[in-house]
Short mmCIF file of C-alpha atoms and ligand atoms in Angstrom, two decimals:
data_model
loop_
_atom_site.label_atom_id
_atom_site.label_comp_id
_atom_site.label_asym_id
_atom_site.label_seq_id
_atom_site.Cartn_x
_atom_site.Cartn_y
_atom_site.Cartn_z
CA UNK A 5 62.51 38.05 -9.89
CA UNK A 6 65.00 40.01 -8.29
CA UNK A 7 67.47 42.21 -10.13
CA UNK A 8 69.76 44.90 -8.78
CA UNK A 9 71.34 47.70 -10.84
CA UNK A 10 73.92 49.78 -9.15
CA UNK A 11 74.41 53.67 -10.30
CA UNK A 12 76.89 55.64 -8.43
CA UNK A 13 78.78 58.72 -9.57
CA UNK A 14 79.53 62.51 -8.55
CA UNK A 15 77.04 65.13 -8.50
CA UNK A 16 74.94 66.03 -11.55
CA UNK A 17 76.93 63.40 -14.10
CA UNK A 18 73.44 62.22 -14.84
CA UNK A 19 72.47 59.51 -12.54
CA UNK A 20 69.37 60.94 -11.52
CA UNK A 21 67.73 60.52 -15.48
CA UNK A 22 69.71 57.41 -16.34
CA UNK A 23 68.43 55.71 -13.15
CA UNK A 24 64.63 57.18 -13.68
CA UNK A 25 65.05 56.06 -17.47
CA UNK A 26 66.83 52.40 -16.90
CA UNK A 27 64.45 51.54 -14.25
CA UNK A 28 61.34 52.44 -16.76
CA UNK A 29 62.80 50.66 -19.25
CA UNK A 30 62.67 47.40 -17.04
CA UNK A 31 59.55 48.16 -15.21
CA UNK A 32 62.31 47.95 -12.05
CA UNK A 33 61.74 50.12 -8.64
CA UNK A 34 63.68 53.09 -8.57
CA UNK A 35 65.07 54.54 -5.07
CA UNK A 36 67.24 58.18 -5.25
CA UNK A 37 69.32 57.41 -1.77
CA UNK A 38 70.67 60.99 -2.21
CA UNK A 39 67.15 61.87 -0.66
CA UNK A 40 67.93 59.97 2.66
CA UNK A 41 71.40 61.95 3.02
CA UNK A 42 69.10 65.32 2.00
CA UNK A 43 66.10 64.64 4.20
CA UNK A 44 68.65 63.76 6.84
CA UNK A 45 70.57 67.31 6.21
CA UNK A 46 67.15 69.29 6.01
CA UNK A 47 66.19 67.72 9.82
CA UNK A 48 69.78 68.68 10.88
CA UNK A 49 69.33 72.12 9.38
CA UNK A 50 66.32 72.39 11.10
CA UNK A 51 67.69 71.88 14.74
CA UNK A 52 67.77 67.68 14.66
CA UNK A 53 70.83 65.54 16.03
CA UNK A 54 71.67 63.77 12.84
CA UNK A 55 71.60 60.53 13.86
CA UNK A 56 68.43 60.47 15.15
CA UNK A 57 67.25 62.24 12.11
CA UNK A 58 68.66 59.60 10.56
CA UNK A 59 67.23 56.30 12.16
CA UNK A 60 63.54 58.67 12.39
CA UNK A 61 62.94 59.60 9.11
CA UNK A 62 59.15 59.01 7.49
CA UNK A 63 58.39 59.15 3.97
CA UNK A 64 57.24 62.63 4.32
CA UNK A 65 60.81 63.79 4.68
CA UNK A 66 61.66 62.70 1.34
CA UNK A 67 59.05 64.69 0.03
CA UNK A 68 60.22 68.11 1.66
CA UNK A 69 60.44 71.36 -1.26
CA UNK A 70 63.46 72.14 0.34
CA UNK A 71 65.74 68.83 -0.43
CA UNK A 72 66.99 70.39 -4.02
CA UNK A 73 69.12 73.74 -2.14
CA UNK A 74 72.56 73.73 -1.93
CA UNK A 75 72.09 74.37 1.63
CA UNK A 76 70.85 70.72 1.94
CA UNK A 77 72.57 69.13 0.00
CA UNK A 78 76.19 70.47 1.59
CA UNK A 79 74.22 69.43 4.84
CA UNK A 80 73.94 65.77 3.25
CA UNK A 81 77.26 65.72 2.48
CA UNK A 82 78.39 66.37 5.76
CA UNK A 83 75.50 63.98 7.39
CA UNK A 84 77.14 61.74 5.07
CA UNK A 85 79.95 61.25 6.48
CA UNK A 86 79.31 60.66 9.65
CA UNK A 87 79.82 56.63 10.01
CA UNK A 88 76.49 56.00 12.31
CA UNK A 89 74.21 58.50 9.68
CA UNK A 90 75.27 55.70 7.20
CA UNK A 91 74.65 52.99 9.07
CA UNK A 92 71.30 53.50 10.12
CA UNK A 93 70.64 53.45 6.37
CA UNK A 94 71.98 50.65 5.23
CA UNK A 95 68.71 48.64 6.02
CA UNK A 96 66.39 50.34 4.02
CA UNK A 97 68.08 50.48 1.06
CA UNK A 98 69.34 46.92 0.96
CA UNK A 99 65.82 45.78 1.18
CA UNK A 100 64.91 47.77 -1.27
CA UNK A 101 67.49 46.48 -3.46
CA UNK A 102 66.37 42.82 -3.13
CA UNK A 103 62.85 43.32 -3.76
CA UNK A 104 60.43 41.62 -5.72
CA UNK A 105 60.53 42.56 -9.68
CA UNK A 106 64.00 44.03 -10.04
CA UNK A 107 65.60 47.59 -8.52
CA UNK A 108 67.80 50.46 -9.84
CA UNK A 109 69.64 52.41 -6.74
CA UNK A 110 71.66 55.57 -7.32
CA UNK A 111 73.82 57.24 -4.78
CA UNK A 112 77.81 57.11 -4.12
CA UNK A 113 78.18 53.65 -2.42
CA UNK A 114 75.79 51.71 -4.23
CA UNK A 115 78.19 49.19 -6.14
CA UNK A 116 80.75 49.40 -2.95
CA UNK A 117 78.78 48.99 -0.17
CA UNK A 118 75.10 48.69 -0.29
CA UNK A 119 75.19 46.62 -3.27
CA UNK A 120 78.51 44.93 -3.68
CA UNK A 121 77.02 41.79 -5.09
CA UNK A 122 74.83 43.73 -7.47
CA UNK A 123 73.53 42.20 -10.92
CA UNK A 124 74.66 45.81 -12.98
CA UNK A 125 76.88 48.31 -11.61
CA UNK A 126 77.45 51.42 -13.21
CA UNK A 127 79.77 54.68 -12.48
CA UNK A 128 78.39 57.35 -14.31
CA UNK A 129 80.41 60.65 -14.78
CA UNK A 130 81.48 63.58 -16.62
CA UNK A 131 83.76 66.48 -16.26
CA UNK A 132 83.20 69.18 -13.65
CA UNK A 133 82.12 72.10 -16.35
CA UNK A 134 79.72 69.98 -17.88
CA UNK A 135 77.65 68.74 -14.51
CA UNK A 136 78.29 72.57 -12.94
CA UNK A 137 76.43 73.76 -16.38
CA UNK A 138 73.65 71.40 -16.39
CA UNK A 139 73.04 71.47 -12.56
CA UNK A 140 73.16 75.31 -13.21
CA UNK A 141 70.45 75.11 -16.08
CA UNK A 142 68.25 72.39 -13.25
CA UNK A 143 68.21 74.52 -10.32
CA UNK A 144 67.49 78.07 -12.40
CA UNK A 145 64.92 75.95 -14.65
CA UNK A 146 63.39 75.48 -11.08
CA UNK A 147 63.16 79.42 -9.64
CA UNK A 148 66.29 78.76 -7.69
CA UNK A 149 68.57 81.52 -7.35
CA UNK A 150 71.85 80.14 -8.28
CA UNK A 151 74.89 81.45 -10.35
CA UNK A 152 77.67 79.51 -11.72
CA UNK A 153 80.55 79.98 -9.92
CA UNK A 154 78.38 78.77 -6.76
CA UNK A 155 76.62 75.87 -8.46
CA UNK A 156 80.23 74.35 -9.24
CA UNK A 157 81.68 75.17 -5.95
CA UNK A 158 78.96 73.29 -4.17
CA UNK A 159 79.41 70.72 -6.69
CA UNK A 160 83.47 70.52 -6.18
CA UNK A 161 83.30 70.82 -2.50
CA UNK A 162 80.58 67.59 -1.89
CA UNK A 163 82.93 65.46 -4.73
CA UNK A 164 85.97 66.21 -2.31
CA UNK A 165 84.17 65.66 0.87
CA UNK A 166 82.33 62.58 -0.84
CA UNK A 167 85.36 61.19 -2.17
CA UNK A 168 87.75 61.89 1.24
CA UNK A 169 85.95 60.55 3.54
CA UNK A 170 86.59 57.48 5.45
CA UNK A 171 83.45 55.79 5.53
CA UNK A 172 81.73 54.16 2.10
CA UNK A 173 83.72 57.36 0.05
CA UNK A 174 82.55 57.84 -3.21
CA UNK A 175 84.36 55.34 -6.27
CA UNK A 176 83.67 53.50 -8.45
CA UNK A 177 83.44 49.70 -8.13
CA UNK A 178 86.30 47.43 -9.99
CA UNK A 179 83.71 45.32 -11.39
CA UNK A 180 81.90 48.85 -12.60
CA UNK A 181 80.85 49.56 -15.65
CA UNK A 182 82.00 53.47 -16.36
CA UNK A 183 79.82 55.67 -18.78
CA UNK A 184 81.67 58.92 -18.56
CA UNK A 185 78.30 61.24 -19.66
CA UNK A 186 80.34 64.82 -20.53
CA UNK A 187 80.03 64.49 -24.43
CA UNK A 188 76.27 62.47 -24.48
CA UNK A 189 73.40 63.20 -25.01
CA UNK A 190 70.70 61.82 -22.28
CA UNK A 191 69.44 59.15 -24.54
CA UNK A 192 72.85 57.96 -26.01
CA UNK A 193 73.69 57.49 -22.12
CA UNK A 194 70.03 56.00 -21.29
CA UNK A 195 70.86 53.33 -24.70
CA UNK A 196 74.19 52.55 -23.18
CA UNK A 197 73.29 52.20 -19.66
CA UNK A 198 70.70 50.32 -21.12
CA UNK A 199 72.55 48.04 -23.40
CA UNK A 200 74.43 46.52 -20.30
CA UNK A 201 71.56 45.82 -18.34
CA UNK A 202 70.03 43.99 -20.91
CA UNK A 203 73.24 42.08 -21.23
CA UNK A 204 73.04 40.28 -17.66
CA UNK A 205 69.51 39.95 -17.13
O1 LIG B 313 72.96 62.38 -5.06
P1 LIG B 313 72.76 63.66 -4.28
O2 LIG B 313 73.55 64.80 -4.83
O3 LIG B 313 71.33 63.98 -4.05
O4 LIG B 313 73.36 63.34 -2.82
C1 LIG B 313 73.50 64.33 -1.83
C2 LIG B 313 74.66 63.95 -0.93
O5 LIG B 313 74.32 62.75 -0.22
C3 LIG B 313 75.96 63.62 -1.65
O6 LIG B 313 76.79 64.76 -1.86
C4 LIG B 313 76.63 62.61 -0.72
O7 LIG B 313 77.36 63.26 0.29
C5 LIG B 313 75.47 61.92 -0.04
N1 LIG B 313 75.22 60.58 -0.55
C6 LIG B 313 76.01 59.56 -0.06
N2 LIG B 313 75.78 58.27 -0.43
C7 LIG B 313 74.79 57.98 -1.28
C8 LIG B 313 73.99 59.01 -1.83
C9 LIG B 313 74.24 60.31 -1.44
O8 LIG B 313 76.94 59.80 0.72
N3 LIG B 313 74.57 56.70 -1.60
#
């Protein structure tokens, strides 16, 4: 059977969990293609051209400590907008959304895009305070060194770079389903996100 849910949304609204938790739910795949714009922006950091870092990346890279910094992920962001980054990506995850027992992808493009005939689409957000507090709580939870005011700068920044640019920018889809996250709790979101899913398959 194949089964595509589409989760796209800003920074830290909660895409990450909801994704993680719908995909359990169904016993679908899950694929994070943040971590293709990261890994790209860690190779770049590192001295790569990005689009060769782009069309060469292994496994491995997605598996890199680094990928969680702010450092990377501005990096992404601004990998991410350059038109041939994206489109040496666009393989990859549209085979992974048509494979064999059902997929959940999360990223910006996802319902746009990638996915644009996808089974579930969902645009998942909340207000700026609420995903610069939670991202906040994330990254210090983790030993990273991070204080507020910087945590929702990066996170402002990447929205206007991710929602500006020309290429695949970051909205939501008008066949999306919007689950706007600021007053939920995780699970309320996961039953929700959940509920239309179950809906359509
Ligand atoms: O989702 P995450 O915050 O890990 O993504 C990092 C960056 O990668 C985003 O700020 C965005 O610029 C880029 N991205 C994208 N398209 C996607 C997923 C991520 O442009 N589908």
């Amino acid at each position: 059977m194949k089964f595509t849910v589409a989760i796209d949304g800003p920074a830290a609204a909660g895409k990450g969990t909801l994704s993680k938790r719908v995909a359990e739910e169904f016993g679908f795949a899950h694929l994070d293609t943040g971590l293709l714009y990261r890994a790209t922006g860690a190779r770049v950091l590192a001295g790569a051209d990005s689009v060769e870092a782009a069309t060469s990346l292994e496994p491995e890279d997605m598996e890199r400590d680094d990928l969680r910094t702010t450092a990377v992920a501005q990096a992404a962001s601004k990998v991410a907008a350059i038109p041939e980054v994206r489109a040496a990506l666009v393989q990859f995850q549209r085979d992974f959304a048509r494979r064999e027992g059902g997929a959940v992808l999360d990223g910006r493009d996802i319902g746009t895009v990638i996915c644009p005939d996808a089974d579930v689409k969902l645009f998942v957000t909340a207000s700026d305070a609420v995903r610069a507090e939670r991202r906040y709580l994330e990254l210090s939870a983790n030993g990273h060194e991070v204080t507020r005011e910087g945590v929702l700068r990066d996170l402002t920044e990447r929205d206007a770079r991710d929602r500006d640019r020309e290429t695949a920018p970051m909205a939501a889809a008008e066949d999306a389903v919007v689950i706007d996250t600021s007053d939920m709790f995780i699970h309320d979101a996961v039953a929700a996100a959940t509920r239309v899913v179950r809906a359509r398959i």
